[in-house]
Amino acid sequence: MNKFLDNINTAEKNIKTADHLIYSSFPLLKDKRILIKAIKEINLAMNHLINSILQYEFLKKKVKLFKDPRKNFKTFVEDCAEEYGITNEEITKIIQTSEIAKKQKESPMEFIRNKKVIIFSTEMDPTQIEIEEIKELLLTTKNFLKKTKDKMKLLFTP
């Protein structure tokens, strides 16, 4: 039963780390690796929150879990998102974050130019992410955490 709570706690840590990287470390150091790490932390937080919701709903016997993460994400979108107040726009940002993190992982090269992180695919197709977009993704993740905790509020009261 504690696995979904562990996921929420881990997501909170990921969000705090990403927030610190974006608002404290990056302005001082201006290193692209800081923004890349922030994107990874945001993606991890979103994944932990989705897993937490799925595990919680599984315990309540409302959803079925699969070994395939794509099927689990589909279950989240179709069966859980609306109940937790997750909008289509937020789902789009979750998918966007996941795609950016995947592209970065597979990327042979990335750099920062004019307040944009530019990630090249293996075919040298560039993806540009502005710092403001990363901040928006972080804000979406914070809202996602709040909605998740609000829905599970009975578990967090002493």
Tab-separated table of N, CA and C in Angstrom:
chain	number	residue	atom	x	y	z
A	1	MET	N	0.818	-1.202	0.000
A	1	MET	CA	0.000	0.000	0.000
A	1	MET	C	0.856	1.259	0.000
A	2	ASN	N	2.048	1.198	0.514
A	2	ASN	CA	2.883	2.389	0.609
A	2	ASN	C	3.598	2.743	-0.685
A	3	LYS	N	3.526	1.881	-1.692
A	3	LYS	CA	4.264	2.140	-2.921
A	3	LYS	C	3.794	3.430	-3.603
A	4	PHE	N	2.493	3.669	-3.631
A	4	PHE	CA	2.013	4.893	-4.277
A	4	PHE	C	2.397	6.128	-3.466
A	5	LEU	N	2.477	5.997	-2.143
A	5	LEU	CA	2.937	7.120	-1.315
A	5	LEU	C	4.423	7.392	-1.547
A	6	ASP	N	5.199	6.325	-1.697
A	6	ASP	CA	6.624	6.484	-2.015
A	6	ASP	C	6.801	7.216	-3.337
A	7	ASN	N	5.965	6.878	-4.321
A	7	ASN	CA	6.042	7.555	-5.618
A	7	ASN	C	5.719	9.040	-5.492
A	8	ILE	N	4.745	9.384	-4.670
A	8	ILE	CA	4.411	10.802	-4.473
A	8	ILE	C	5.574	11.525	-3.800
A	9	ASN	N	6.154	10.910	-2.782
A	9	ASN	CA	7.300	11.528	-2.099
A	9	ASN	C	8.483	11.699	-3.039
A	10	THR	N	8.734	10.695	-3.866
A	10	THR	CA	9.828	10.790	-4.840
A	10	THR	C	9.539	11.894	-5.853
A	11	ALA	N	8.297	11.997	-6.301
A	11	ALA	CA	7.917	13.054	-7.246
A	11	ALA	C	8.135	14.433	-6.627
A	12	GLU	N	7.790	14.584	-5.354
A	12	GLU	CA	8.023	15.867	-4.670
A	12	GLU	C	9.505	16.219	-4.663
A	13	LYS	N	10.353	15.235	-4.400
A	13	LYS	CA	11.802	15.476	-4.402
A	13	LYS	C	12.282	15.869	-5.797
A	14	ASN	N	11.766	15.173	-6.831
A	14	ASN	CA	12.141	15.508	-8.202
A	14	ASN	C	11.730	16.936	-8.552
A	15	ILE	N	10.544	17.332	-8.118
A	15	ILE	CA	10.046	18.679	-8.403
A	15	ILE	C	10.902	19.724	-7.696
A	16	LYS	N	11.236	19.482	-6.442
A	16	LYS	CA	12.093	20.424	-5.706
A	16	LYS	C	13.458	20.545	-6.367
A	17	THR	N	14.004	19.420	-6.816
A	17	THR	CA	15.301	19.439	-7.493
A	17	THR	C	15.216	20.251	-8.779
A	18	ALA	N	14.188	19.986	-9.600
A	18	ALA	CA	14.023	20.710	-10.863
A	18	ALA	C	13.839	22.205	-10.612
A	19	ASP	N	13.048	22.545	-9.617
A	19	ASP	CA	12.815	23.946	-9.273
A	19	ASP	C	14.127	24.632	-8.902
A	20	HIS	N	14.910	23.987	-8.063
A	20	HIS	CA	16.200	24.552	-7.652
A	20	HIS	C	17.135	24.712	-8.856
A	21	LEU	N	17.166	23.701	-9.714
A	21	LEU	CA	18.037	23.770	-10.891
A	21	LEU	C	17.644	24.930	-11.804
A	22	ILE	N	16.344	25.096	-12.036
A	22	ILE	CA	15.868	26.120	-12.969
A	22	ILE	C	16.000	27.530	-12.397
A	23	TYR	N	15.604	27.707	-11.143
A	23	TYR	CA	15.528	29.060	-10.587
A	23	TYR	C	16.752	29.492	-9.784
A	24	SER	N	17.589	28.556	-9.360
A	24	SER	CA	18.772	28.930	-8.572
A	24	SER	C	20.076	28.633	-9.302
A	25	SER	N	20.254	27.390	-9.712
A	25	SER	CA	21.534	26.980	-10.302
A	25	SER	C	21.755	27.546	-11.699
A	26	PHE	N	20.750	27.408	-12.586
A	26	PHE	CA	20.950	27.844	-13.966
A	26	PHE	C	21.248	29.335	-14.097
A	27	PRO	N	20.520	30.223	-13.412
A	27	PRO	CA	20.845	31.654	-13.543
A	27	PRO	C	22.282	31.989	-13.139
A	28	LEU	N	22.840	31.225	-12.216
A	28	LEU	CA	24.218	31.478	-11.786
A	28	LEU	C	25.249	30.894	-12.741
A	29	LEU	N	25.025	29.652	-13.157
A	29	LEU	CA	26.055	28.925	-13.901
A	29	LEU	C	25.879	28.931	-15.415
A	30	LYS	N	24.661	29.099	-15.898
A	30	LYS	CA	24.366	29.130	-17.342
A	30	LYS	C	24.893	27.888	-18.073
A	31	ASP	N	24.774	26.738	-17.457
A	31	ASP	CA	25.264	25.488	-18.041
A	31	ASP	C	24.081	24.686	-18.577
A	32	LYS	N	24.156	24.263	-19.837
A	32	LYS	CA	23.063	23.525	-20.461
A	32	LYS	C	22.736	22.244	-19.726
A	33	ARG	N	23.737	21.645	-19.105
A	33	ARG	CA	23.508	20.382	-18.396
A	33	ARG	C	22.517	20.562	-17.253
A	34	ILE	N	22.458	21.755	-16.706
A	34	ILE	CA	21.510	22.024	-15.617
A	34	ILE	C	20.077	21.958	-16.143
A	35	LEU	N	19.833	22.563	-17.308
A	35	LEU	CA	18.486	22.525	-17.880
A	35	LEU	C	18.114	21.115	-18.328
A	36	ILE	N	19.076	20.395	-18.885
A	36	ILE	CA	18.830	19.006	-19.293
A	36	ILE	C	18.455	18.178	-18.067
A	37	LYS	N	19.195	18.362	-16.982
A	37	LYS	CA	18.906	17.641	-15.736
A	37	LYS	C	17.526	18.036	-15.207
A	38	ALA	N	17.159	19.304	-15.322
A	38	ALA	CA	15.836	19.758	-14.868
A	38	ALA	C	14.730	19.068	-15.672
A	39	ILE	N	14.911	18.960	-16.982
A	39	ILE	CA	13.927	18.273	-17.828
A	39	ILE	C	13.792	16.813	-17.391
A	40	LYS	N	14.917	16.167	-17.121
A	40	LYS	CA	14.885	14.771	-16.664
A	40	LYS	C	14.143	14.647	-15.336
A	41	GLU	N	14.388	15.574	-14.425
A	41	GLU	CA	13.720	15.544	-13.115
A	41	GLU	C	12.211	15.765	-13.262
A	42	ILE	N	11.821	16.675	-14.141
A	42	ILE	CA	10.398	16.924	-14.392
A	42	ILE	C	9.747	15.669	-14.959
A	43	ASN	N	10.417	15.034	-15.919
A	43	ASN	CA	9.892	13.808	-16.516
A	43	ASN	C	9.758	12.704	-15.470
A	44	LEU	N	10.779	12.548	-14.625
A	44	LEU	CA	10.714	11.541	-13.562
A	44	LEU	C	9.549	11.819	-12.615
A	45	ALA	N	9.362	13.083	-12.256
A	45	ALA	CA	8.266	13.443	-11.350
A	45	ALA	C	6.918	13.080	-11.967
A	46	MET	N	6.742	13.406	-13.241
A	46	MET	CA	5.479	13.073	-13.910
A	46	MET	C	5.260	11.564	-13.942
A	47	ASN	N	6.318	10.820	-14.244
A	47	ASN	CA	6.200	9.358	-14.275
A	47	ASN	C	5.835	8.803	-12.901
A	48	HIS	N	6.459	9.329	-11.863
A	48	HIS	CA	6.151	8.864	-10.505
A	48	HIS	C	4.705	9.192	-10.121
A	49	LEU	N	4.227	10.363	-10.524
A	49	LEU	CA	2.847	10.734	-10.207
A	49	LEU	C	1.846	9.841	-10.943
A	50	ILE	N	2.121	9.565	-12.210
A	50	ILE	CA	1.242	8.664	-12.969
A	50	ILE	C	1.241	7.280	-12.327
A	51	ASN	N	2.431	6.783	-11.978
A	51	ASN	CA	2.515	5.471	-11.329
A	51	ASN	C	1.776	5.460	-10.000
A	52	SER	N	1.890	6.534	-9.252
A	52	SER	CA	1.206	6.629	-7.966
A	52	SER	C	-0.309	6.539	-8.142
A	53	ILE	N	-0.823	7.290	-9.093
A	53	ILE	CA	-2.265	7.272	-9.354
A	53	ILE	C	-2.707	5.883	-9.787
A	54	LEU	N	-1.970	5.280	-10.710
A	54	LEU	CA	-2.338	3.949	-11.193
A	54	LEU	C	-2.301	2.918	-10.068
A	55	GLN	N	-1.276	2.982	-9.231
A	55	GLN	CA	-1.179	2.028	-8.124
A	55	GLN	C	-2.304	2.242	-7.116
A	56	TYR	N	-2.626	3.485	-6.835
A	56	TYR	CA	-3.709	3.798	-5.904
A	56	TYR	C	-5.044	3.283	-6.445
A	57	GLU	N	-5.300	3.549	-7.712
A	57	GLU	CA	-6.552	3.103	-8.326
A	57	GLU	C	-6.587	1.578	-8.458
A	58	PHE	N	-5.439	0.964	-8.666
A	58	PHE	CA	-5.359	-0.499	-8.719
A	58	PHE	C	-5.729	-1.094	-7.358
A	59	LEU	N	-5.237	-0.489	-6.291
A	59	LEU	CA	-5.580	-0.963	-4.943
A	59	LEU	C	-7.079	-0.839	-4.665
A	60	LYS	N	-7.687	0.188	-5.242
A	60	LYS	CA	-9.132	0.371	-5.090
A	60	LYS	C	-9.904	-0.486	-6.098
A	61	LYS	N	-9.161	-1.259	-6.896
A	61	LYS	CA	-9.725	-2.165	-7.907
A	61	LYS	C	-10.516	-1.422	-8.990
A	62	LYS	N	-10.059	-0.225	-9.325
A	62	LYS	CA	-10.719	0.560	-10.370
A	62	LYS	C	-10.033	0.415	-11.728
A	63	VAL	N	-8.743	0.046	-11.720
A	63	VAL	CA	-8.011	-0.122	-12.982
A	63	VAL	C	-7.205	-1.411	-12.947
A	64	LYS	N	-6.803	-1.829	-14.143
A	64	LYS	CA	-5.941	-2.995	-14.286
A	64	LYS	C	-4.576	-2.498	-14.761
A	65	LEU	N	-3.510	-3.031	-14.190
A	65	LEU	CA	-2.157	-2.628	-14.581
A	65	LEU	C	-1.565	-3.630	-15.561
A	66	PHE	N	-0.667	-3.126	-16.412
A	66	PHE	CA	-0.015	-3.944	-17.429
A	66	PHE	C	1.495	-3.828	-17.283
A	67	LYS	N	2.206	-4.741	-17.914
A	67	LYS	CA	3.670	-4.655	-17.925
A	67	LYS	C	4.144	-3.613	-18.938
A	68	ASP	N	3.306	-3.313	-19.915
A	68	ASP	CA	3.632	-2.345	-20.964
A	68	ASP	C	3.310	-0.924	-20.481
A	69	PRO	N	4.325	-0.049	-20.375
A	69	PRO	CA	4.070	1.319	-19.900
A	69	PRO	C	3.113	2.110	-20.793
A	70	ARG	N	3.100	1.817	-22.094
A	70	ARG	CA	2.183	2.535	-22.996
A	70	ARG	C	0.725	2.207	-22.674
A	71	LYS	N	0.460	0.927	-22.353
A	71	LYS	CA	-0.903	0.536	-21.968
A	71	LYS	C	-1.282	1.181	-20.637
A	72	ASN	N	-0.323	1.244	-19.720
A	72	ASN	CA	-0.594	1.884	-18.431
A	72	ASN	C	-0.880	3.371	-18.613
A	73	PHE	N	-0.130	4.030	-19.510
A	73	PHE	CA	-0.381	5.451	-19.761
A	73	PHE	C	-1.765	5.643	-20.376
A	74	LYS	N	-2.124	4.756	-21.303
A	74	LYS	CA	-3.457	4.817	-21.914
A	74	LYS	C	-4.535	4.642	-20.839
A	75	THR	N	-4.312	3.711	-19.905
A	75	THR	CA	-5.243	3.508	-18.793
A	75	THR	C	-5.352	4.777	-17.958
A	76	PHE	N	-4.205	5.403	-17.695
A	76	PHE	CA	-4.197	6.655	-16.928
A	76	PHE	C	-5.038	7.716	-17.628
A	77	VAL	N	-4.799	7.909	-18.920
A	77	VAL	CA	-5.504	8.949	-19.674
A	77	VAL	C	-7.003	8.659	-19.737
A	78	GLU	N	-7.356	7.409	-20.039
A	78	GLU	CA	-8.764	7.072	-20.247
A	78	GLU	C	-9.557	6.918	-18.949
A	79	ASP	N	-8.927	6.364	-17.911
A	79	ASP	CA	-9.686	6.002	-16.713
A	79	ASP	C	-9.424	6.878	-15.487
A	80	CYS	N	-8.303	7.566	-15.439
A	80	CYS	CA	-7.936	8.271	-14.200
A	80	CYS	C	-7.823	9.784	-14.345
A	81	ALA	N	-7.345	10.257	-15.479
A	81	ALA	CA	-7.015	11.678	-15.628
A	81	ALA	C	-8.192	12.593	-15.296
A	82	GLU	N	-9.347	12.294	-15.849
A	82	GLU	CA	-10.510	13.156	-15.621
A	82	GLU	C	-10.903	13.175	-14.141
A	83	GLU	N	-10.853	12.018	-13.501
A	83	GLU	CA	-11.211	11.926	-12.079
A	83	GLU	C	-10.271	12.757	-11.205
A	84	TYR	N	-9.013	12.898	-11.635
A	84	TYR	CA	-8.025	13.666	-10.876
A	84	TYR	C	-7.945	15.120	-11.341
A	85	GLY	N	-8.784	15.491	-12.295
A	85	GLY	CA	-8.812	16.873	-12.766
A	85	GLY	C	-7.667	17.221	-13.700
A	86	ILE	N	-7.075	16.210	-14.325
A	86	ILE	CA	-5.973	16.436	-15.263
A	86	ILE	C	-6.586	16.792	-16.620
A	87	THR	N	-6.256	17.972	-17.125
A	87	THR	CA	-6.829	18.454	-18.384
A	87	THR	C	-6.097	17.861	-19.582
A	88	ASN	N	-6.718	18.000	-20.755
A	88	ASN	CA	-6.077	17.538	-21.991
A	88	ASN	C	-4.776	18.295	-22.242
A	89	GLU	N	-4.763	19.576	-21.886
A	89	GLU	CA	-3.548	20.385	-22.047
A	89	GLU	C	-2.417	19.829	-21.176
A	90	GLU	N	-2.752	19.437	-19.952
A	90	GLU	CA	-1.739	18.864	-19.057
A	90	GLU	C	-1.255	17.510	-19.573
A	91	ILE	N	-2.168	16.718	-20.126
A	91	ILE	CA	-1.770	15.430	-20.713
A	91	ILE	C	-0.824	15.671	-21.879
A	92	THR	N	-1.117	16.685	-22.689
A	92	THR	CA	-0.235	17.036	-23.807
A	92	THR	C	1.151	17.417	-23.292
A	93	LYS	N	1.211	18.170	-22.205
A	93	LYS	CA	2.511	18.565	-21.631
A	93	LYS	C	3.250	17.359	-21.050
A	94	ILE	N	2.520	16.415	-20.476
A	94	ILE	CA	3.144	15.187	-19.974
A	94	ILE	C	3.794	14.435	-21.130
A	95	ILE	N	3.061	14.300	-22.235
A	95	ILE	CA	3.589	13.615	-23.420
A	95	ILE	C	4.783	14.383	-23.974
A	96	GLN	N	4.668	15.709	-24.051
A	96	GLN	CA	5.757	16.552	-24.554
A	96	GLN	C	7.018	16.372	-23.714
A	97	THR	N	6.872	16.366	-22.404
A	97	THR	CA	8.019	16.195	-21.508
A	97	THR	C	8.684	14.848	-21.733
A	98	SER	N	7.869	13.824	-21.870
A	98	SER	CA	8.396	12.478	-22.098
A	98	SER	C	9.157	12.405	-23.424
A	99	GLU	N	8.609	13.030	-24.456
A	99	GLU	CA	9.266	13.029	-25.766
A	99	GLU	C	10.588	13.797	-25.728
A	100	ILE	N	10.609	14.928	-25.040
A	100	ILE	CA	11.842	15.716	-24.928
A	100	ILE	C	12.907	14.912	-24.196
A	101	ALA	N	12.527	14.277	-23.092
A	101	ALA	CA	13.482	13.477	-22.316
A	101	ALA	C	14.014	12.314	-23.148
A	102	LYS	N	13.136	11.695	-23.938
A	102	LYS	CA	13.561	10.575	-24.793
A	102	LYS	C	14.523	11.064	-25.877
A	103	LYS	N	14.186	12.200	-26.510
A	103	LYS	CA	15.063	12.755	-27.549
A	103	LYS	C	16.429	13.100	-26.974
A	104	GLN	N	16.430	13.676	-25.772
A	104	GLN	CA	17.697	14.056	-25.147
A	104	GLN	C	18.541	12.824	-24.850
A	105	LYS	N	17.897	11.772	-24.394
A	105	LYS	CA	18.617	10.539	-24.051
A	105	LYS	C	19.291	9.937	-25.287
A	106	GLU	N	18.607	10.027	-26.428
A	106	GLU	CA	19.124	9.455	-27.671
A	106	GLU	C	19.989	10.433	-28.458
A	107	SER	N	20.073	11.666	-28.002
A	107	SER	CA	20.740	12.730	-28.743
A	107	SER	C	22.262	12.598	-28.738
A	108	PRO	N	22.865	12.751	-29.920
A	108	PRO	CA	24.325	12.763	-29.965
A	108	PRO	C	24.904	14.137	-29.599
A	109	MET	N	24.049	15.189	-29.657
A	109	MET	CA	24.569	16.533	-29.404
A	109	MET	C	23.445	17.455	-28.923
A	110	GLU	N	23.797	18.326	-27.978
A	110	GLU	CA	22.868	19.342	-27.497
A	110	GLU	C	23.674	20.547	-27.052
A	111	PHE	N	23.064	21.722	-27.175
A	111	PHE	CA	23.737	22.938	-26.715
A	111	PHE	C	22.682	23.986	-26.399
A	112	ILE	N	23.150	25.111	-25.854
A	112	ILE	CA	22.245	26.204	-25.501
A	112	ILE	C	22.619	27.427	-26.333
A	113	ARG	N	21.591	28.083	-26.891
A	113	ARG	CA	21.807	29.293	-27.678
A	113	ARG	C	20.584	30.191	-27.525
A	114	ASN	N	20.841	31.446	-27.219
A	114	ASN	CA	19.776	32.447	-27.077
A	114	ASN	C	18.647	31.974	-26.159
A	115	LYS	N	19.007	31.488	-24.995
A	115	LYS	CA	18.047	31.023	-23.985
A	115	LYS	C	17.177	29.880	-24.488
A	116	LYS	N	17.718	29.067	-25.387
A	116	LYS	CA	17.028	27.879	-25.881
A	116	LYS	C	17.972	26.696	-25.774
A	117	VAL	N	17.421	25.560	-25.378
A	117	VAL	CA	18.182	24.316	-25.412
A	117	VAL	C	17.870	23.683	-26.758
A	118	ILE	N	18.907	23.348	-27.497
A	118	ILE	CA	18.731	22.733	-28.808
A	118	ILE	C	19.262	21.309	-28.719
A	119	ILE	N	18.373	20.357	-29.005
A	119	ILE	CA	18.711	18.937	-28.936
A	119	ILE	C	18.615	18.377	-30.347
A	120	PHE	N	19.680	17.737	-30.800
A	120	PHE	CA	19.688	17.131	-32.122
A	120	PHE	C	19.373	15.648	-32.020
A	121	SER	N	18.561	15.172	-32.961
A	121	SER	CA	18.285	13.738	-33.030
A	121	SER	C	19.448	13.068	-33.757
A	122	THR	N	19.405	11.758	-33.861
A	122	THR	CA	20.470	11.041	-34.568
A	122	THR	C	20.502	11.419	-36.048
A	123	GLU	N	19.373	11.899	-36.590
A	123	GLU	CA	19.327	12.363	-37.987
A	123	GLU	C	19.671	13.846	-38.091
A	124	MET	N	20.138	14.430	-36.960
A	124	MET	CA	20.508	15.844	-36.859
A	124	MET	C	19.313	16.776	-37.066
A	125	ASP	N	18.137	16.312	-36.696
A	125	ASP	CA	16.927	17.117	-36.713
A	125	ASP	C	16.827	17.844	-35.370
A	126	PRO	N	16.878	19.188	-35.364
A	126	PRO	CA	16.911	19.903	-34.078
A	126	PRO	C	15.536	20.051	-33.418
A	127	THR	N	15.535	19.980	-32.102
A	127	THR	CA	14.371	20.291	-31.278
A	127	THR	C	14.794	21.433	-30.365
A	128	GLN	N	14.015	22.515	-30.379
A	128	GLN	CA	14.353	23.674	-29.551
A	128	GLN	C	13.371	23.790	-28.393
A	129	ILE	N	13.910	24.013	-27.202
A	129	ILE	CA	13.086	24.207	-26.020
A	129	ILE	C	13.554	25.480	-25.342
A	130	GLU	N	12.645	26.436	-25.207
A	130	GLU	CA	12.993	27.677	-24.523
A	130	GLU	C	12.938	27.462	-23.016
A	131	ILE	N	13.694	28.250	-22.302
A	131	ILE	CA	13.729	28.146	-20.846
A	131	ILE	C	12.328	28.359	-20.269
A	132	GLU	N	11.570	29.269	-20.861
A	132	GLU	CA	10.205	29.519	-20.382
A	132	GLU	C	9.327	28.281	-20.539
A	133	GLU	N	9.552	27.500	-21.600
A	133	GLU	CA	8.798	26.257	-21.787
A	133	GLU	C	9.123	25.257	-20.680
A	134	ILE	N	10.387	25.198	-20.294
A	134	ILE	CA	10.799	24.294	-19.216
A	134	ILE	C	10.141	24.731	-17.912
A	135	LYS	N	10.066	26.040	-17.691
A	135	LYS	CA	9.397	26.559	-16.489
A	135	LYS	C	7.908	26.205	-16.505
A	136	GLU	N	7.280	26.266	-17.693
A	136	GLU	CA	5.872	25.882	-17.821
A	136	GLU	C	5.677	24.402	-17.507
A	137	LEU	N	6.603	23.567	-17.987
A	137	LEU	CA	6.517	22.132	-17.703
A	137	LEU	C	6.628	21.879	-16.203
A	138	LEU	N	7.502	22.625	-15.543
A	138	LEU	CA	7.646	22.493	-14.094
A	138	LEU	C	6.349	22.914	-13.392
A	139	LEU	N	5.763	24.010	-13.831
A	139	LEU	CA	4.509	24.476	-13.241
A	139	LEU	C	3.392	23.446	-13.440
A	140	THR	N	3.325	22.864	-14.627
A	140	THR	CA	2.340	21.815	-14.898
A	140	THR	C	2.542	20.635	-13.955
A	141	THR	N	3.799	20.269	-13.725
A	141	THR	CA	4.103	19.151	-12.836
A	141	THR	C	3.705	19.475	-11.401
A	142	LYS	N	3.945	20.711	-10.977
A	142	LYS	CA	3.532	21.119	-9.626
A	142	LYS	C	2.011	21.043	-9.480
A	143	ASN	N	1.286	21.483	-10.508
A	143	ASN	CA	-0.180	21.405	-10.476
A	143	ASN	C	-0.653	19.954	-10.458
A	144	PHE	N	0.026	19.117	-11.224
A	144	PHE	CA	-0.270	17.686	-11.277
A	144	PHE	C	-0.097	17.078	-9.881
A	145	LEU	N	0.980	17.430	-9.194
A	145	LEU	CA	1.227	16.942	-7.834
A	145	LEU	C	0.119	17.415	-6.892
A	146	LYS	N	-0.244	18.682	-6.998
A	146	LYS	CA	-1.290	19.235	-6.122
A	146	LYS	C	-2.614	18.511	-6.338
A	147	LYS	N	-2.983	18.289	-7.598
A	147	LYS	CA	-4.238	17.596	-7.898
A	147	LYS	C	-4.210	16.161	-7.373
A	148	THR	N	-3.075	15.515	-7.506
A	148	THR	CA	-2.942	14.141	-7.020
A	148	THR	C	-3.092	14.100	-5.505
A	149	LYS	N	-2.401	14.999	-4.827
A	149	LYS	CA	-2.481	15.028	-3.360
A	149	LYS	C	-3.875	15.435	-2.883
A	150	ASP	N	-4.523	16.363	-3.598
A	150	ASP	CA	-5.880	16.765	-3.222
A	150	ASP	C	-6.851	15.591	-3.340
A	151	LYS	N	-6.697	14.805	-4.394
A	151	LYS	CA	-7.580	13.651	-4.601
A	151	LYS	C	-7.350	12.589	-3.525
A	152	MET	N	-6.100	12.457	-3.094
A	152	MET	CA	-5.746	11.458	-2.077
A	152	MET	C	-5.617	12.100	-0.693
A	153	LYS	N	-6.253	13.248	-0.489
A	153	LYS	CA	-6.043	14.040	0.734
A	153	LYS	C	-6.306	13.272	2.022
A	154	LEU	N	-7.182	12.310	1.995
A	154	LEU	CA	-7.461	11.533	3.203
A	154	LEU	C	-6.217	10.794	3.689
A	155	LEU	N	-5.328	10.485	2.773
A	155	LEU	CA	-4.111	9.755	3.134
A	155	LEU	C	-3.058	10.656	3.754
A	156	PHE	N	-3.176	11.969	3.524
A	156	PHE	CA	-2.141	12.888	3.978
A	156	PHE	C	-2.522	13.653	5.237
A	157	THR	N	-3.710	13.411	5.761
A	157	THR	CA	-4.098	14.093	6.994
A	157	THR	C	-3.660	13.264	8.198
A	158	PRO	N	-3.148	13.931	9.243
A	158	PRO	CA	-2.653	13.169	10.405
A	158	PRO	C	-3.761	12.509	11.200
